[in-house]
């Protein structure tokens, strides 16, 4: 069953959380063993300022509703967090890590995310209309979007991570320091996958 409206209703009153329609999806489900889950996904705003409030709202929804109290959360998101965030304008990746830890959560990358564990590496050329965002090919590393943006988050007491990997080739491998999308990989975010072992 979809519980997205309940998550949105859990945002703090009077706070403008920069979330567009369709950015959040949250459902409940049951696996073959009868274990109950909340599966959530989120596409963060460009600056990542909604990431912490959305996670807070998901946690509040689960903890504040008796019918969800026995559900285990798996939350996949484009957090849009930054290795070198502009204070007050962008969400810092380490602050994001501290925030999910405060809820007893961890991520597929561990308790403390590595700021240089990038899942994006893209830059705009001059062959597109937003010239203010364009850069020379020699500047793509410095001026491009090279950040650790993608996460799978869950309660530390619920799961162990068996294996996590990322892919920017479509072949289950990730080439570091390679700009993408490419002709063979048309996404500007790497694919993120993890295998979780449920704790009983």
Coordinates of C-alpha atoms in Angstrom, one line a residue:
X1 CA 0.0 0.0 0.0
X2 CA 1.2 3.5 -0.7
X3 CA 2.0 5.7 2.3
X4 CA 3.6 8.7 0.4
X5 CA 0.8 11.1 1.6
X6 CA 1.5 10.1 5.2
X7 CA 5.2 10.9 4.7
X8 CA 4.4 14.3 3.2
X9 CA 2.0 15.0 6.1
X10 CA 4.9 14.4 8.5
X11 CA 6.9 17.4 7.3
X12 CA 7.3 20.0 10.0
X13 CA 4.5 22.5 10.0
X14 CA 5.3 25.9 8.5
X15 CA 8.6 24.6 6.9
X16 CA 8.9 24.8 3.1
X17 CA 10.5 21.5 2.1
X18 CA 11.6 21.8 -1.6
X19 CA 9.9 18.6 -2.8
X20 CA 8.0 18.4 -6.2
X21 CA 5.1 16.0 -6.9
X22 CA 6.5 12.6 -7.7
X23 CA 9.9 13.1 -5.9
X24 CA 8.9 10.8 -3.0
X25 CA 7.4 7.3 -3.3
X26 CA 6.8 5.2 -0.2
X27 CA 5.0 1.8 0.0
X28 CA 4.6 -1.1 2.4
X29 CA 5.2 -4.6 1.3
X30 CA 5.8 -8.1 2.7
X31 CA 8.4 -10.6 1.6
X32 CA 8.1 -14.4 1.2
X33 CA 9.0 -14.9 4.8
X34 CA 6.3 -12.6 6.0
X35 CA 8.7 -9.8 7.0
X36 CA 7.2 -6.3 6.6
X37 CA 8.9 -3.4 4.9
X38 CA 8.6 0.2 4.1
X39 CA 10.3 0.7 0.7
X40 CA 10.9 4.4 -0.1
X41 CA 12.6 6.3 -2.9
X42 CA 13.4 10.0 -3.2
X43 CA 14.8 12.2 -5.9
X44 CA 16.4 15.1 -4.1
X45 CA 16.3 18.8 -5.1
X46 CA 19.3 20.1 -6.9
X47 CA 20.9 21.4 -3.7
X48 CA 20.0 18.5 -1.5
X49 CA 18.2 20.7 1.0
X50 CA 15.1 18.4 1.2
X51 CA 17.1 15.2 1.8
X52 CA 17.3 15.4 5.6
X53 CA 13.7 16.7 6.1
X54 CA 12.4 13.9 3.9
X55 CA 14.3 11.2 5.8
X56 CA 13.2 12.8 9.1
X57 CA 9.6 12.6 7.8
X58 CA 9.9 8.9 6.7
X59 CA 11.3 8.0 10.2
X60 CA 8.5 10.0 11.9
X61 CA 5.9 8.3 9.8
X62 CA 7.1 4.8 10.7
X63 CA 7.7 5.6 14.4
X64 CA 4.4 7.5 14.8
X65 CA 2.1 4.9 13.3
X66 CA 1.5 1.7 15.2
X67 CA 0.6 -0.1 12.0
X68 CA 4.1 0.6 10.6
X69 CA 6.1 0.0 13.8
X70 CA 7.1 -3.6 12.8
X71 CA 8.2 -2.6 9.3
X72 CA 11.8 -2.4 8.3
X73 CA 12.8 0.6 6.1
X74 CA 14.8 0.4 2.9
X75 CA 15.3 3.9 1.5
X76 CA 17.0 4.4 -1.9
X77 CA 17.7 8.0 -2.8
X78 CA 19.4 10.5 -5.0
X79 CA 20.3 12.6 -2.0
X80 CA 22.0 15.4 -4.1
X81 CA 24.6 15.9 -1.4
X82 CA 28.0 17.4 -2.0
X83 CA 31.6 16.7 -1.2
X84 CA 32.3 20.4 -0.9
X85 CA 29.0 22.0 -0.2
X86 CA 28.4 25.7 -0.3
X87 CA 27.3 26.4 3.4
X88 CA 23.6 27.3 3.7
X89 CA 23.0 26.6 0.0
X90 CA 23.9 22.9 -0.5
X91 CA 23.7 19.8 1.7
X92 CA 27.1 18.5 2.9
X93 CA 27.5 14.8 2.6
X94 CA 29.0 14.4 6.1
X95 CA 26.2 16.3 7.7
X96 CA 23.8 14.0 5.8
X97 CA 25.6 11.0 7.3
X98 CA 25.4 12.5 10.8
X99 CA 21.7 13.0 10.3
X100 CA 20.8 9.5 9.4
X101 CA 23.1 8.1 12.1
X102 CA 21.1 10.2 14.6
X103 CA 18.0 8.0 13.7
X104 CA 19.9 4.8 14.3
X105 CA 20.3 4.4 10.5
X106 CA 23.3 3.5 8.4
X107 CA 23.8 3.3 4.6
X108 CA 25.1 0.9 2.0
X109 CA 28.4 3.0 2.3
X110 CA 28.6 2.6 6.1
X111 CA 27.9 4.9 9.0
X112 CA 30.2 7.7 7.7
X113 CA 30.0 8.3 4.0
X114 CA 33.3 8.8 2.1
X115 CA 33.0 12.2 0.5
X116 CA 35.1 11.1 -2.5
X117 CA 33.0 8.0 -3.2
X118 CA 31.4 9.6 -6.3
X119 CA 28.3 8.4 -8.0
X120 CA 28.1 11.4 -10.5
X121 CA 30.7 12.8 -12.8
X122 CA 29.1 15.0 -15.4
X123 CA 29.7 18.4 -17.0
X124 CA 27.9 20.5 -19.7
X125 CA 29.5 21.3 -23.0
X126 CA 28.8 24.5 -25.0
X127 CA 26.5 22.4 -27.2
X128 CA 23.5 23.1 -25.0
X129 CA 21.4 26.2 -24.2
X130 CA 22.5 26.9 -20.6
X131 CA 25.9 28.4 -21.4
X132 CA 26.3 29.6 -17.8
X133 CA 26.7 26.0 -16.8
X134 CA 29.1 25.0 -19.6
X135 CA 32.8 24.4 -19.2
X136 CA 35.8 23.4 -21.2
X137 CA 36.7 19.8 -21.4
X138 CA 39.9 20.5 -19.4
X139 CA 37.7 21.9 -16.6
X140 CA 35.2 19.1 -16.3
X141 CA 36.7 17.7 -13.1
X142 CA 36.8 21.1 -11.3
X143 CA 33.5 22.6 -12.6
X144 CA 31.4 19.5 -13.2
X145 CA 29.1 17.7 -10.9
X146 CA 31.4 15.2 -9.3
X147 CA 29.8 14.2 -6.0
X148 CA 28.7 11.2 -3.7
X149 CA 25.0 11.6 -4.3
X150 CA 23.4 8.2 -4.2
X151 CA 22.5 6.1 -1.1
X152 CA 20.5 3.2 0.2
X153 CA 19.6 3.8 3.9
X154 CA 18.2 1.5 6.6
X155 CA 18.2 0.9 10.3
X156 CA 21.5 -0.5 11.6
X157 CA 19.7 -3.0 13.7
X158 CA 17.7 -4.4 10.8
X159 CA 20.3 -5.3 8.1
X160 CA 23.9 -6.2 7.5
X161 CA 25.5 -5.2 4.2
X162 CA 26.7 -8.2 2.3
X163 CA 28.0 -6.3 -0.8
X164 CA 27.5 -2.8 -2.4
X165 CA 28.6 -1.8 -5.9
X166 CA 28.1 1.0 -8.3
X167 CA 28.0 1.0 -12.1
X168 CA 28.6 3.7 -14.7
X169 CA 29.2 1.3 -17.7
X170 CA 26.1 -0.9 -17.8
X171 CA 28.4 -3.9 -17.1
X172 CA 28.3 -3.9 -13.3
X173 CA 31.5 -2.0 -13.1
X174 CA 32.4 1.6 -12.3
X175 CA 35.2 3.5 -13.9
X176 CA 36.5 6.2 -11.6
X177 CA 37.3 9.6 -13.1
X178 CA 35.2 8.9 -16.2
X179 CA 32.6 11.5 -17.2
X180 CA 29.2 10.2 -17.9
X181 CA 26.6 9.9 -19.5
X182 CA 28.3 8.2 -22.4
X183 CA 26.9 6.7 -25.6
X184 CA 26.9 3.3 -23.8
X185 CA 25.6 4.6 -20.4
X186 CA 22.9 7.2 -20.8
X187 CA 22.4 8.2 -17.1
X188 CA 24.1 11.1 -15.3
X189 CA 24.1 9.1 -12.0
X190 CA 25.7 5.7 -11.6
X191 CA 23.6 2.7 -10.8
X192 CA 23.8 1.8 -7.1
X193 CA 23.1 -1.7 -5.8
X194 CA 23.4 -3.4 -2.4
X195 CA 22.7 -6.9 -1.0
X196 CA 21.3 -6.7 2.5
X197 CA 21.1 -9.6 5.0
X198 CA 18.1 -9.2 7.2
X199 CA 18.7 -9.6 10.9
X200 CA 16.1 -11.6 12.7

